[in-house]
CSV table of N, CA and C and ligand atoms in Angstrom, one decimal:
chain,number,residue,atom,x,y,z
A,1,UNK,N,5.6,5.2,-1.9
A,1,UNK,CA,4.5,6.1,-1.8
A,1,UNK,C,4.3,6.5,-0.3
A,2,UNK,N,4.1,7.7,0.3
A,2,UNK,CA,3.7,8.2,1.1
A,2,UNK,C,2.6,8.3,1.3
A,3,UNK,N,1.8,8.6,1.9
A,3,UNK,CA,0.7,9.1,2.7
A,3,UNK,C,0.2,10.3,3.0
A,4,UNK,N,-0.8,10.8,1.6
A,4,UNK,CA,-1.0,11.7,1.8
A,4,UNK,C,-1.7,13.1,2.8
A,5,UNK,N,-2.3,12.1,3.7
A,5,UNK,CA,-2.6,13.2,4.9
A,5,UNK,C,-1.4,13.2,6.0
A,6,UNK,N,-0.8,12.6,6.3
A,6,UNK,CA,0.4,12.3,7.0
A,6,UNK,C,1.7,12.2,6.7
A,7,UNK,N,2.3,11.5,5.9
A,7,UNK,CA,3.5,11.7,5.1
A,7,UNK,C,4.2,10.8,5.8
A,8,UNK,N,3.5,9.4,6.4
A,8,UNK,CA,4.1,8.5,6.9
A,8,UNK,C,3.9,7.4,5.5
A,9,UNK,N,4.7,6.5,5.6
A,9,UNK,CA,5.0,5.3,4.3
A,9,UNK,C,3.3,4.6,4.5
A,10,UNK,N,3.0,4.5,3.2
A,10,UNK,CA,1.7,3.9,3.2
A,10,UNK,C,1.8,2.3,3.6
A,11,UNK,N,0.6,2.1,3.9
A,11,UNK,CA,0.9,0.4,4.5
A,11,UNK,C,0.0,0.0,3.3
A,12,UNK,N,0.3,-1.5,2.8
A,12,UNK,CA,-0.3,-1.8,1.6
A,12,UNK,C,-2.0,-2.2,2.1
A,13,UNK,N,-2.3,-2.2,3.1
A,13,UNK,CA,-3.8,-2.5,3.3
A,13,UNK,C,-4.5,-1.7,3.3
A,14,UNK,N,-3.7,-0.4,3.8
A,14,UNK,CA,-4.5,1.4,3.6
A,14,UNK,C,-4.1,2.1,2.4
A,15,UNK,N,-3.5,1.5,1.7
A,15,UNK,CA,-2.9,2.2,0.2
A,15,UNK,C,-3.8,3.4,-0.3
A,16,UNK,N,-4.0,4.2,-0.5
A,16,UNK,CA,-2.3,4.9,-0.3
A,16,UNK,C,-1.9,5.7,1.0
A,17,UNK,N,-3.2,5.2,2.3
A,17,UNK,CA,-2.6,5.9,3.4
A,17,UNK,C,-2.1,5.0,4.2
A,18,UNK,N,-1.5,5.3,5.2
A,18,UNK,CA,-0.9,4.8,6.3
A,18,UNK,C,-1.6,3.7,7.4
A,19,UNK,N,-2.5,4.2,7.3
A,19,UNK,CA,-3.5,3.6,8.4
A,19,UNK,C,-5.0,3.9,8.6
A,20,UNK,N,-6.1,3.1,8.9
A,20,UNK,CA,-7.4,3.0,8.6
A,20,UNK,C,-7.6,4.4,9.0
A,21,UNK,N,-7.1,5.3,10.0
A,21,UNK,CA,-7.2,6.9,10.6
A,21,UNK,C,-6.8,7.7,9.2
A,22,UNK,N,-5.6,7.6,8.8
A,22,UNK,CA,-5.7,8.6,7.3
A,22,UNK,C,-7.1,8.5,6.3
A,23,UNK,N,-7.0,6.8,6.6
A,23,UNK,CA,-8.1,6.7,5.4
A,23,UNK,C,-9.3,7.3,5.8
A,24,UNK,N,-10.0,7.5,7.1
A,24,UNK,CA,-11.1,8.2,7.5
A,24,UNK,C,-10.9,9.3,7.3
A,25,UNK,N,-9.6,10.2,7.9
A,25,UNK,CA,-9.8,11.6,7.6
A,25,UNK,C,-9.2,11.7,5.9
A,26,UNK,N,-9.5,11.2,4.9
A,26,UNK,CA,-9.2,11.7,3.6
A,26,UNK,C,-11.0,11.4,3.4
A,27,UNK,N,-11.4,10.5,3.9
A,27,UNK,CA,-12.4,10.6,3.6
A,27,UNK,C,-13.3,11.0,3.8
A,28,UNK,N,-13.3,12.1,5.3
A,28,UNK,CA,-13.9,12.8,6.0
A,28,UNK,C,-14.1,14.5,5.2
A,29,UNK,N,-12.8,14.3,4.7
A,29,UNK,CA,-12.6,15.3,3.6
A,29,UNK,C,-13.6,15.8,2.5
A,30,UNK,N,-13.5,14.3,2.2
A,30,UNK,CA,-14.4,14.2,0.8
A,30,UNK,C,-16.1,14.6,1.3
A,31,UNK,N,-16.6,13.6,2.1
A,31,UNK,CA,-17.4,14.3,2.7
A,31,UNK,C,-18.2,15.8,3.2
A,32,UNK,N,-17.0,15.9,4.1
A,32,UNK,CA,-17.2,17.4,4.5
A,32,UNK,C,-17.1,18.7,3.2
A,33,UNK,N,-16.5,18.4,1.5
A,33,UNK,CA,-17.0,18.9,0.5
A,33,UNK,C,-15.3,19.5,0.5
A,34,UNK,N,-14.5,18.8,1.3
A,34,UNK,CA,-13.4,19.8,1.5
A,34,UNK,C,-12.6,19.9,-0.1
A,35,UNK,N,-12.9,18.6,-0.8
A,35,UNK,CA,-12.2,18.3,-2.4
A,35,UNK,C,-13.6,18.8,-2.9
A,36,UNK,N,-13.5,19.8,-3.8
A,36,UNK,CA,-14.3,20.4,-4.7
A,36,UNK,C,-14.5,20.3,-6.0
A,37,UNK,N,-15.6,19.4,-6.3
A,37,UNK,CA,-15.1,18.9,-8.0
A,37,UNK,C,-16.6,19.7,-8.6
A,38,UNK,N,-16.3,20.5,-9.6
A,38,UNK,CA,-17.2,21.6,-9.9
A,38,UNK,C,-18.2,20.0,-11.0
A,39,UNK,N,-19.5,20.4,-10.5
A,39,UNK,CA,-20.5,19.1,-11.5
A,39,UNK,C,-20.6,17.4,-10.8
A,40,UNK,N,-19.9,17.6,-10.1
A,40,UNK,CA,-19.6,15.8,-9.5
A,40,UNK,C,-20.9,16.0,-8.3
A,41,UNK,N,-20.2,17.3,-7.2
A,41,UNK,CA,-21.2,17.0,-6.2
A,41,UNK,C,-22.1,17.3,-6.4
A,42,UNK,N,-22.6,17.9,-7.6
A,42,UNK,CA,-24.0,17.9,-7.1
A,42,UNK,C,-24.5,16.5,-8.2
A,43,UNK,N,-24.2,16.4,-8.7
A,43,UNK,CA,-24.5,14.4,-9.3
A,43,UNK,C,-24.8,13.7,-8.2
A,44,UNK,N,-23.8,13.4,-7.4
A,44,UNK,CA,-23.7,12.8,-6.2
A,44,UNK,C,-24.5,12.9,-5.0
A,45,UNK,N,-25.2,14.4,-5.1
A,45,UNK,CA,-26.2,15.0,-4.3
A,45,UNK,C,-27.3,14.2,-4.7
A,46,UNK,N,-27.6,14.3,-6.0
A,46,UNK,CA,-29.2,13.9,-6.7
A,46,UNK,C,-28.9,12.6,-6.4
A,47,UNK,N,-28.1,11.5,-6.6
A,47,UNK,CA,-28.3,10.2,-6.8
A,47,UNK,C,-28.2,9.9,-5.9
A,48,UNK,N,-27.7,10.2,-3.9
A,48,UNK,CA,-28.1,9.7,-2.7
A,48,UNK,C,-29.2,9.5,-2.2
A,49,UNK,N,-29.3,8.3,-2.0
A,49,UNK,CA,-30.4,7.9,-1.2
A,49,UNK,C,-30.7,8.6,-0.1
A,50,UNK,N,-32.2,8.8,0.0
A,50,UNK,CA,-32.5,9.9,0.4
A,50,UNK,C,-33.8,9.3,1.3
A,51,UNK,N,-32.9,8.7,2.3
A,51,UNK,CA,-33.9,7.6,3.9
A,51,UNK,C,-34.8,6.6,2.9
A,52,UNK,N,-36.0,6.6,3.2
A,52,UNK,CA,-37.3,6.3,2.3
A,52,UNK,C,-37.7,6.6,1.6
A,53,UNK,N,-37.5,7.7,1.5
A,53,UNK,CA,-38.3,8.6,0.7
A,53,UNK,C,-38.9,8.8,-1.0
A,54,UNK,N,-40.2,8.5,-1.5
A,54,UNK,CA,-40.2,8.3,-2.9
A,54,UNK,C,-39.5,9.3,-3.9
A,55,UNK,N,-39.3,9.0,-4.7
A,55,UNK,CA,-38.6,9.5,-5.7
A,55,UNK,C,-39.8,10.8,-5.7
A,56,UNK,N,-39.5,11.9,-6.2
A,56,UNK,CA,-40.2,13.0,-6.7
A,56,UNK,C,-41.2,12.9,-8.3
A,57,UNK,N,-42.2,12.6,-8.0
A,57,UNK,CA,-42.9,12.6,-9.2
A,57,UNK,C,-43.1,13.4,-9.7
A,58,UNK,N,-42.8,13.6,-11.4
A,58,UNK,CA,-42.8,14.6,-12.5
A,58,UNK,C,-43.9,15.9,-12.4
A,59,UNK,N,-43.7,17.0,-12.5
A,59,UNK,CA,-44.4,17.8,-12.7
A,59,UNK,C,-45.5,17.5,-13.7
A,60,UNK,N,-46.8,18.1,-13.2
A,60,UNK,CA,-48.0,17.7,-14.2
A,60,UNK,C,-47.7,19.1,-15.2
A,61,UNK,N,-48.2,18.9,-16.2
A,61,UNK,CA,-47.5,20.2,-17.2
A,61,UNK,C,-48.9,20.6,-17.6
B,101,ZN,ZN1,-1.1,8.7,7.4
């Protein structure tokens, strides 16, 4: 297996990248929204912790 941001041989402690640097920028990726999974990020939006901050209490109806 190679390494997908690099295409150098994966090392088995960074599997499947090369070295802790791939693994950052694959995951800098993810972060920066560069992988686009239509419904995930915004899941992933709502359920981050969000500093201190209380949860949003329900609309009064
Ligand atoms: Zn690499």
């Amino acid at each position: 297996m190679s390494c997908p941001i690099c295409g150098k041989a994966a090392e088995a402690k960074y599997r499947p990248f090369c070295s802790r640097r791939c693994a950052d920028i694959d995951l800098g990726r993810w972060l920066k929204g560069d992988y686009v999974i239509p419904g995930k990020a915004l899941e992933e939006e709502e359920s981050a912790p969000d500093d201190d901050l209380p949860p949003r209490p329900p609309r009064p109806q």
